[in-house]
């Protein structure tokens, strides 16, 4: 079949498997071109199929020769559709890693589910042995707890006074004036249940109980803080409260791991990037498109793979992590450079529906979003038939 992009608002309803393979290969090529790095050798990645989790996996495997076990929530091809980009990322990652002589296992399922956790632990015991690093990179709107029947949904709202601002609608290629309401305390609790540190804590405790963490094991979770400009929606938003919980969990886990295996836990504060998850955060999109323009202009622009390579190559993850006074590893150093943020703060208020394509890197933003789903990539023949029988035979 011939696969075309289908956008509904900020949601991609299709993906191009061949494009996904090419986008993954570009990440692998980037890491190989940068050169070998020292990384942990056996790594479990929760949220391995896209965004930061996938980029970390590529840096670990193709930079450091790591064996990786990935958990993600994705959809394969069926009568209903082509499946999700993350599905193909998993399949093609495994192929490439195995071709390079590395182990690359995947489990597709809900990382919050005790059944999935049990399966992963059994697999690790059978095939991997003790793990040197656990990466927590889940981005989701929902967490179900089968034992109690509870189901939590995260919301993207503010905890202060309601905020108004522009947001990018990718389908319409237009700005939309949105207002972000104040969350109820229940909504804040629910968002924290989903995007805070509880899931991370459960995994580390289960791995410790199964004696699956090697001496000196490290665990990191991706996080974001952002500048003053986005604070009303991010830092002081429901997601920011959840991240605070995640950071508190890091300190707690750090003590637990120190005692149990001489290990370490820390949050990695990354830069803002276009991913499947981030385009949903109201108002952030305009900031992000402007950030991309300014960082490209001053030569500090990075994508997930550049960030994740730097995480291991220069920030010491897995070795001696470089942490700030709050025990956070900062990959947002270029984003938060004061001169850059001053420039952004000047331009941001002047952006409107007529000038946003010129004042921001809207084209780059749209390209990055399309590329997440395998579209808009040079060198892919989008008029060619994709053999869905072949695609259905791929294994994650
Ligand atoms: P993403 O959507 O690209 O990746 C999310 C991953 O989580 C995918 O692999 C998905 O399959 C997996 N996942 C979701 N729900 C799951 C479930 N129930 N069980 C198993 N796997 C599940 O998102 P991302 O942007 O890479 O986000 C990862 C982390 O990085 C998040 O904590 C996010 O807050 C953080 N972060 C993102 C940005 C950004 O700008 N995108 C910046 C800094 C930090
Ligand atoms: Na991820």
Short mmCIF file of C-alpha atoms and ligand atoms in Angstrom, two decimals:
data_model
loop_
_atom_site.label_atom_id
_atom_site.label_comp_id
_atom_site.label_asym_id
_atom_site.label_seq_id
_atom_site.Cartn_x
_atom_site.Cartn_y
_atom_site.Cartn_z
CA UNK A 1 0.00 0.00 0.00
CA UNK A 2 0.99 3.63 -0.40
CA UNK A 3 1.20 5.34 2.97
CA UNK A 4 0.46 9.02 3.37
CA UNK A 5 0.64 11.21 6.47
CA UNK A 6 -2.64 11.64 8.34
CA UNK A 7 -2.80 14.34 10.95
CA UNK A 8 -5.67 15.04 13.31
CA UNK A 9 -4.85 18.15 15.32
CA UNK A 10 -1.50 17.23 16.87
CA UNK A 11 -1.91 13.47 16.56
CA UNK A 12 -0.37 11.40 13.76
CA UNK A 13 -2.77 8.71 12.56
CA UNK A 14 -0.30 6.94 10.31
CA UNK A 15 3.37 6.21 10.06
CA UNK A 16 5.74 5.21 7.29
CA UNK A 17 7.74 2.09 8.26
CA UNK A 18 10.50 2.67 5.69
CA UNK A 19 10.79 6.27 6.84
CA UNK A 20 10.99 5.11 10.46
CA UNK A 21 13.79 2.74 9.52
CA UNK A 22 15.65 5.55 7.79
CA UNK A 23 15.21 7.96 10.72
CA UNK A 24 16.54 5.28 13.08
CA UNK A 25 19.47 4.60 10.75
CA UNK A 26 20.30 8.32 10.79
CA UNK A 27 20.56 8.15 14.60
CA UNK A 28 22.80 5.08 14.38
CA UNK A 29 24.99 6.79 11.75
CA UNK A 30 25.27 9.90 13.92
CA UNK A 31 26.53 7.88 16.90
CA UNK A 32 28.95 5.85 14.80
CA UNK A 33 30.34 9.04 13.24
CA UNK A 34 30.92 10.57 16.69
CA UNK A 35 32.96 7.61 17.82
CA UNK A 36 32.94 5.02 20.59
CA UNK A 37 32.00 5.97 24.15
CA UNK A 38 32.16 4.18 27.47
CA UNK A 39 28.67 3.17 28.59
CA UNK A 40 27.06 0.58 30.85
CA UNK A 41 26.89 -2.77 29.06
CA UNK A 42 23.51 -4.20 30.13
CA UNK A 43 20.69 -1.70 30.14
CA UNK A 44 16.93 -1.84 30.73
CA UNK A 45 15.00 0.99 29.07
CA UNK A 46 11.41 1.69 30.05
CA UNK A 47 9.96 3.74 27.19
CA UNK A 48 12.50 2.53 24.63
CA UNK A 49 10.62 2.95 21.36
CA UNK A 50 10.78 6.69 20.69
CA UNK A 51 12.05 10.05 21.84
CA UNK A 52 14.68 10.11 24.56
CA UNK A 53 14.39 6.42 25.43
CA UNK A 54 15.11 5.33 21.86
CA UNK A 55 17.95 7.83 21.41
CA UNK A 56 19.55 6.66 24.67
CA UNK A 57 19.23 3.09 23.43
CA UNK A 58 20.96 3.94 20.14
CA UNK A 59 23.78 5.80 21.92
CA UNK A 60 24.25 2.89 24.34
CA UNK A 61 24.23 0.17 21.73
CA UNK A 62 26.04 1.80 18.83
CA UNK A 63 28.30 4.05 20.91
CA UNK A 64 29.07 1.76 23.82
CA UNK A 65 28.27 -1.76 22.58
CA UNK A 66 25.53 -2.24 25.17
CA UNK A 67 23.00 -5.05 25.24
CA UNK A 68 19.59 -3.47 25.73
CA UNK A 69 16.18 -4.63 26.87
CA UNK A 70 13.36 -2.26 25.92
CA UNK A 71 9.80 -1.95 27.20
CA UNK A 72 7.28 0.14 25.29
CA UNK A 73 3.60 0.45 24.50
CA UNK A 74 3.16 0.23 20.75
CA UNK A 75 0.89 -1.19 18.07
CA UNK A 76 1.83 -3.50 15.24
CA UNK A 77 0.17 -3.58 11.82
CA UNK A 78 -3.39 -4.98 11.66
CA UNK A 79 -6.65 -4.57 9.74
CA UNK A 80 -6.99 -1.34 11.70
CA UNK A 81 -3.89 0.31 10.34
CA UNK A 82 -0.16 0.33 9.71
CA UNK A 83 0.68 0.39 13.43
CA UNK A 84 2.71 2.92 15.36
CA UNK A 85 6.12 4.39 14.58
CA UNK A 86 7.50 3.03 17.85
CA UNK A 87 6.60 -0.50 16.73
CA UNK A 88 8.82 -0.18 13.66
CA UNK A 89 11.53 1.58 15.65
CA UNK A 90 11.64 -1.48 17.92
CA UNK A 91 11.73 -3.95 15.01
CA UNK A 92 14.44 -2.12 13.08
CA UNK A 93 16.46 -1.35 16.19
CA UNK A 94 16.56 -5.02 17.10
CA UNK A 95 17.62 -5.96 13.54
CA UNK A 96 20.41 -3.38 13.50
CA UNK A 97 21.65 -4.21 17.00
CA UNK A 98 21.67 -7.96 16.32
CA UNK A 99 23.51 -7.36 13.06
CA UNK A 100 26.13 -5.56 15.18
CA UNK A 101 26.39 -8.60 17.47
CA UNK A 102 24.41 -7.06 20.33
CA UNK A 103 21.47 -8.35 22.33
CA UNK A 104 18.30 -6.33 21.84
CA UNK A 105 15.12 -7.66 23.41
CA UNK A 106 11.73 -5.97 23.50
CA UNK A 107 8.56 -6.39 25.45
CA UNK A 108 5.52 -4.56 24.19
CA UNK A 109 3.05 -3.86 26.96
CA UNK A 110 2.05 -1.60 29.79
CA UNK A 111 5.12 -0.93 31.94
CA UNK A 112 2.82 -0.17 34.89
CA UNK A 113 1.31 -3.66 34.75
CA UNK A 114 2.67 -6.17 37.29
CA UNK A 115 2.30 -8.93 34.66
CA UNK A 116 4.56 -7.09 32.25
CA UNK A 117 7.02 -6.42 35.05
CA UNK A 118 7.08 -10.13 35.95
CA UNK A 119 7.68 -11.12 32.34
CA UNK A 120 10.54 -8.66 31.95
CA UNK A 121 12.15 -9.86 35.16
CA UNK A 122 11.88 -13.50 34.05
CA UNK A 123 13.43 -12.60 30.67
CA UNK A 124 16.27 -10.69 32.32
CA UNK A 125 16.97 -13.61 34.66
CA UNK A 126 17.03 -16.01 31.73
CA UNK A 127 18.98 -13.96 29.17
CA UNK A 128 20.68 -10.90 30.59
CA UNK A 129 21.60 -11.39 34.22
CA UNK A 130 22.24 -8.32 36.33
CA UNK A 131 21.61 -4.90 34.82
CA UNK A 132 24.06 -1.97 35.03
CA UNK A 133 21.61 0.78 34.17
CA UNK A 134 17.85 1.37 34.18
CA UNK A 135 16.46 4.25 32.13
CA UNK A 136 12.97 5.51 32.92
CA UNK A 137 11.54 7.35 29.90
CA UNK A 138 7.81 6.79 29.92
CA UNK A 139 5.54 9.51 28.59
CA UNK A 140 1.90 8.65 28.87
CA UNK A 141 -1.48 9.95 29.89
CA UNK A 142 -2.67 6.94 31.81
CA UNK A 143 -1.77 4.50 34.56
CA UNK A 144 -3.98 1.61 35.62
CA UNK A 145 -3.45 -0.26 38.86
CA UNK A 146 -5.00 -3.72 38.42
CA UNK A 147 -4.68 -4.66 42.11
CA UNK A 148 -7.01 -1.87 43.22
CA UNK A 149 -8.92 -1.24 40.01
CA UNK A 150 -7.78 2.38 40.09
CA UNK A 151 -7.12 4.23 36.86
CA UNK A 152 -5.30 7.56 36.78
CA UNK A 153 -5.27 10.08 33.92
CA UNK A 154 -2.80 12.90 33.65
CA UNK A 155 -3.89 16.36 32.55
CA UNK A 156 -1.85 19.26 31.23
CA UNK A 157 -3.10 22.21 33.27
CA UNK A 158 -1.61 24.90 35.44
CA UNK A 159 -1.59 24.94 39.23
CA UNK A 160 -1.69 28.75 39.37
CA UNK A 161 -4.04 31.25 37.76
CA UNK A 162 -5.39 30.21 34.34
CA UNK A 163 -2.93 30.87 31.50
CA UNK A 164 -3.76 32.03 27.99
CA UNK A 165 -1.50 31.78 25.00
CA UNK A 166 -0.95 30.55 21.48
CA UNK A 167 -0.42 26.95 20.63
CA UNK A 168 0.52 25.38 17.29
CA UNK A 169 -2.07 23.23 15.56
CA UNK A 170 0.00 21.04 13.26
CA UNK A 171 -2.89 19.85 11.12
CA UNK A 172 -4.12 23.40 10.45
CA UNK A 173 -0.55 24.81 10.38
CA UNK A 174 -1.97 27.69 12.38
CA UNK A 175 -1.80 29.22 15.82
CA UNK A 176 -4.72 28.70 18.12
CA UNK A 177 -5.47 30.86 21.11
CA UNK A 178 -5.85 28.49 24.04
CA UNK A 179 -6.58 28.90 27.64
CA UNK A 180 -5.15 26.54 30.19
CA UNK A 181 -7.35 26.17 33.25
CA UNK A 182 -6.27 25.66 36.82
CA UNK A 183 -6.11 22.00 37.82
CA UNK A 184 -8.10 20.64 40.72
CA UNK A 185 -6.13 18.98 43.48
CA UNK A 186 -7.44 15.63 42.25
CA UNK A 187 -6.08 16.34 38.76
CA UNK A 188 -2.69 17.23 40.25
CA UNK A 189 -2.67 13.95 42.20
CA UNK A 190 -3.64 11.95 39.13
CA UNK A 191 -0.98 13.55 36.94
CA UNK A 192 1.60 12.82 39.61
CA UNK A 193 0.46 9.19 39.79
CA UNK A 194 1.03 8.87 36.05
CA UNK A 195 4.10 11.03 35.37
CA UNK A 196 5.72 11.20 38.82
CA UNK A 197 8.20 8.73 40.29
CA UNK A 198 5.97 5.93 41.59
CA UNK A 199 6.30 3.73 38.51
CA UNK A 200 10.08 4.23 38.56
CA UNK A 201 10.23 3.31 42.24
CA UNK A 202 8.19 0.13 41.65
CA UNK A 203 10.56 -1.02 38.92
CA UNK A 204 13.70 -0.41 40.94
CA UNK A 205 12.26 -2.18 43.96
CA UNK A 206 11.18 -5.15 41.85
CA UNK A 207 14.62 -5.38 40.22
CA UNK A 208 16.35 -5.15 43.61
CA UNK A 209 14.08 -7.84 45.02
CA UNK A 210 14.99 -10.09 42.08
CA UNK A 211 18.70 -9.36 42.64
CA UNK A 212 18.89 -8.03 39.10
CA UNK A 213 20.84 -4.84 39.77
CA UNK A 214 24.61 -5.15 39.42
CA UNK A 215 27.02 -3.60 41.91
CA UNK A 216 27.18 0.15 41.22
CA UNK A 217 24.03 0.09 39.05
CA UNK A 218 22.73 3.50 37.98
CA UNK A 219 19.21 4.56 37.19
CA UNK A 220 18.15 7.77 35.49
CA UNK A 221 14.81 9.28 34.54
CA UNK A 222 14.32 11.91 31.86
CA UNK A 223 12.83 15.16 33.04
CA UNK A 224 12.34 18.79 32.06
CA UNK A 225 12.36 22.12 33.89
CA UNK A 226 12.44 24.87 31.27
CA UNK A 227 12.78 28.64 31.50
CA UNK A 228 10.68 31.29 33.30
CA UNK A 229 8.74 31.83 30.07
CA UNK A 230 7.11 28.40 30.14
CA UNK A 231 6.95 28.09 33.94
CA UNK A 232 3.18 28.82 34.22
CA UNK A 233 2.44 25.85 31.93
CA UNK A 234 5.38 23.59 32.68
CA UNK A 235 7.18 24.03 35.98
CA UNK A 236 4.06 25.30 37.74
CA UNK A 237 1.83 23.10 35.66
CA UNK A 238 0.52 19.68 36.63
CA UNK A 239 3.40 18.08 34.71
CA UNK A 240 5.89 20.17 36.69
CA UNK A 241 4.42 18.94 39.97
CA UNK A 242 4.74 15.37 38.68
CA UNK A 243 8.38 16.05 37.74
CA UNK A 244 9.02 17.41 41.24
CA UNK A 245 7.77 14.07 42.55
CA UNK A 246 10.05 12.29 40.08
CA UNK A 247 13.04 14.30 41.34
CA UNK A 248 12.16 13.54 44.97
CA UNK A 249 11.92 9.86 44.00
CA UNK A 250 15.42 10.08 42.52
CA UNK A 251 16.82 11.14 45.89
CA UNK A 252 14.93 8.41 47.65
CA UNK A 253 16.02 5.76 45.15
CA UNK A 254 19.57 7.04 45.38
CA UNK A 255 19.71 6.23 49.08
CA UNK A 256 18.07 2.87 48.54
CA UNK A 257 20.49 1.94 45.75
CA UNK A 258 23.53 3.19 47.65
CA UNK A 259 22.71 0.88 50.49
CA UNK A 260 21.67 -2.11 48.41
CA UNK A 261 24.27 -2.21 45.61
CA UNK A 262 26.38 0.94 45.89
CA UNK A 263 24.26 2.39 43.11
CA UNK A 264 23.04 5.84 42.07
CA UNK A 265 19.76 7.42 40.91
CA UNK A 266 19.30 10.85 39.32
CA UNK A 267 17.02 12.80 37.01
CA UNK A 268 18.35 13.92 33.64
CA UNK A 269 16.96 17.34 32.82
CA UNK A 270 16.85 17.36 29.03
CA UNK A 271 16.10 20.15 26.59
CA UNK A 272 12.69 20.76 25.00
CA UNK A 273 12.29 18.74 21.81
CA UNK A 274 9.61 17.70 19.38
CA UNK A 275 8.45 14.23 20.39
CA UNK A 276 5.17 12.35 20.22
CA UNK A 277 4.49 13.50 23.79
CA UNK A 278 5.66 17.11 23.83
CA UNK A 279 3.40 18.44 21.07
CA UNK A 280 0.47 18.00 23.44
CA UNK A 281 1.66 20.53 25.96
CA UNK A 282 -0.34 23.71 25.29
CA UNK A 283 1.66 26.90 24.70
CA UNK A 284 4.99 25.02 24.85
CA UNK A 285 4.84 24.46 21.10
CA UNK A 286 5.36 28.15 20.23
CA UNK A 287 8.22 28.43 22.71
CA UNK A 288 9.75 25.26 21.25
CA UNK A 289 9.49 26.42 17.63
CA UNK A 290 11.13 29.72 18.64
CA UNK A 291 13.79 27.90 20.66
CA UNK A 292 14.62 25.78 17.61
CA UNK A 293 15.08 28.89 15.46
CA UNK A 294 17.36 30.56 17.98
CA UNK A 295 19.42 27.46 18.76
CA UNK A 296 19.92 26.70 15.08
CA UNK A 297 21.03 30.32 14.57
CA UNK A 298 23.60 30.17 17.38
CA UNK A 299 24.80 26.66 16.51
CA UNK A 300 23.61 24.87 19.67
CA UNK A 301 20.57 23.05 18.29
CA UNK A 302 20.33 19.40 19.29
CA UNK A 303 17.86 16.56 18.75
CA UNK A 304 17.29 13.55 21.00
CA UNK A 305 20.29 11.69 19.63
CA UNK A 306 22.74 14.58 20.11
CA UNK A 307 21.43 14.98 23.67
CA UNK A 308 21.73 11.29 24.46
CA UNK A 309 25.20 10.98 22.97
CA UNK A 310 26.32 13.94 25.12
CA UNK A 311 24.70 12.27 28.15
CA UNK A 312 27.23 9.45 27.97
CA UNK A 313 30.13 11.12 26.14
CA UNK A 314 30.57 14.23 28.28
CA UNK A 315 28.09 14.13 31.19
CA UNK A 316 29.35 10.89 32.69
CA UNK A 317 26.08 8.96 32.79
CA UNK A 318 26.84 5.38 33.79
CA UNK A 319 30.29 6.41 35.07
CA UNK A 320 30.71 9.51 37.23
CA UNK A 321 27.58 11.51 36.40
CA UNK A 322 28.06 15.28 36.48
CA UNK A 323 25.26 16.50 38.78
CA UNK A 324 24.25 19.99 39.91
CA UNK A 325 23.70 21.00 43.54
CA UNK A 326 20.22 19.44 43.41
CA UNK A 327 21.63 16.14 42.13
CA UNK A 328 20.26 16.68 38.62
CA UNK A 329 22.19 15.93 35.44
CA UNK A 330 21.71 18.97 33.19
CA UNK A 331 21.34 18.45 29.45
CA UNK A 332 19.37 21.71 29.25
CA UNK A 333 22.51 23.83 29.67
CA UNK A 334 22.44 25.16 26.09
CA UNK A 335 18.67 25.78 26.19
CA UNK A 336 18.87 27.78 29.40
CA UNK A 337 21.87 29.93 28.39
CA UNK A 338 20.86 33.38 29.74
CA UNK A 339 21.64 35.30 26.53
CA UNK A 340 19.55 32.87 24.48
CA UNK A 341 16.62 33.03 26.90
CA UNK A 342 16.80 36.85 26.94
CA UNK A 343 16.51 36.89 23.15
CA UNK A 344 13.58 34.44 23.26
CA UNK A 345 11.79 36.44 25.96
CA UNK A 346 12.05 39.52 23.70
CA UNK A 347 10.65 37.84 20.58
CA UNK A 348 8.02 35.58 22.15
CA UNK A 349 5.42 38.32 22.95
CA UNK A 350 5.57 39.61 19.37
CA UNK A 351 4.55 36.27 17.84
CA UNK A 352 1.09 36.09 16.31
CA UNK A 353 -0.90 34.06 13.80
CA UNK A 354 0.44 36.10 10.88
CA UNK A 355 4.16 36.10 11.66
CA UNK A 356 4.79 32.82 13.52
CA UNK A 357 6.08 30.98 10.47
CA UNK A 358 8.73 33.66 9.99
CA UNK A 359 9.64 34.32 13.63
CA UNK A 360 9.87 30.69 14.69
CA UNK A 361 11.32 27.58 13.07
CA UNK A 362 7.83 26.37 12.26
CA UNK A 363 9.11 24.45 9.22
CA UNK A 364 11.69 22.65 11.35
CA UNK A 365 9.11 21.93 14.02
CA UNK A 366 6.69 20.46 11.47
CA UNK A 367 9.50 18.49 9.82
CA UNK A 368 10.61 17.00 13.14
CA UNK A 369 7.05 15.98 13.92
CA UNK A 370 6.57 14.36 10.51
CA UNK A 371 9.95 12.64 10.81
CA UNK A 372 8.89 11.05 14.13
CA UNK A 373 6.41 9.10 12.07
CA UNK A 374 8.74 8.42 9.16
CA UNK A 375 7.51 11.22 6.88
CA UNK A 376 9.17 14.18 5.17
CA UNK A 377 12.54 12.42 4.95
CA UNK A 378 14.84 12.94 1.99
CA UNK A 379 15.66 9.67 0.26
CA UNK A 380 12.40 7.87 1.03
CA UNK A 381 10.19 7.22 -1.98
CA UNK A 382 6.75 7.97 -0.60
CA UNK A 383 5.07 7.08 -3.89
CA UNK A 384 6.35 3.49 -3.63
CA UNK A 385 4.17 0.68 -2.32
CA UNK A 386 5.01 -0.55 1.17
CA UNK A 387 4.70 -4.35 1.30
CA UNK A 388 2.45 -4.86 4.33
CA UNK A 389 2.99 -8.62 4.30
CA UNK A 390 6.66 -7.94 4.81
CA UNK A 391 5.86 -5.38 7.51
CA UNK A 392 3.58 -7.84 9.32
CA UNK A 393 6.46 -10.32 9.46
CA UNK A 394 8.72 -7.90 11.34
CA UNK A 395 9.31 -8.76 15.00
CA UNK A 396 9.99 -6.21 17.75
P1 LIG B 1 7.91 9.66 23.64
O1 LIG B 1 6.45 9.72 23.50
O2 LIG B 1 8.75 9.82 22.44
O3 LIG B 1 8.34 8.28 24.34
C1 LIG B 1 7.54 7.70 25.32
C2 LIG B 1 7.88 6.24 25.45
O4 LIG B 1 7.09 5.69 26.52
C3 LIG B 1 7.55 5.41 24.22
O5 LIG B 1 8.56 4.44 24.06
C4 LIG B 1 6.23 4.73 24.58
O6 LIG B 1 6.00 3.50 23.93
C5 LIG B 1 6.47 4.50 26.06
N1 LIG B 1 5.26 4.29 26.85
C6 LIG B 1 4.22 5.14 27.02
N2 LIG B 1 3.31 4.58 27.84
C7 LIG B 1 3.79 3.37 28.20
C8 LIG B 1 3.32 2.32 29.03
N3 LIG B 1 2.17 2.40 29.68
N4 LIG B 1 4.09 1.21 29.15
C9 LIG B 1 5.25 1.09 28.48
N5 LIG B 1 5.75 2.06 27.70
C10 LIG B 1 5.02 3.17 27.56
O7 LIG B 1 8.26 10.75 24.76
P2 LIG B 1 9.60 11.50 25.20
O8 LIG B 1 9.41 12.92 24.87
O9 LIG B 1 10.81 10.77 24.77
O10 LIG B 1 9.44 11.41 26.78
C11 LIG B 1 10.20 10.56 27.58
C12 LIG B 1 10.56 11.30 28.86
O11 LIG B 1 11.39 12.41 28.52
C13 LIG B 1 9.36 11.86 29.61
O12 LIG B 1 9.56 11.69 30.98
C14 LIG B 1 9.41 13.33 29.26
O13 LIG B 1 8.82 14.15 30.25
C15 LIG B 1 10.90 13.55 29.19
N6 LIG B 1 11.33 14.77 28.50
C16 LIG B 1 10.80 15.13 27.31
C17 LIG B 1 11.19 16.32 26.72
C18 LIG B 1 10.63 16.77 25.41
O14 LIG B 1 10.74 17.95 25.10
N7 LIG B 1 10.08 15.90 24.62
C19 LIG B 1 12.16 17.12 27.33
C20 LIG B 1 12.72 16.69 28.53
C21 LIG B 1 12.29 15.51 29.10
NA1 LIG B 2 11.19 7.87 25.33
#
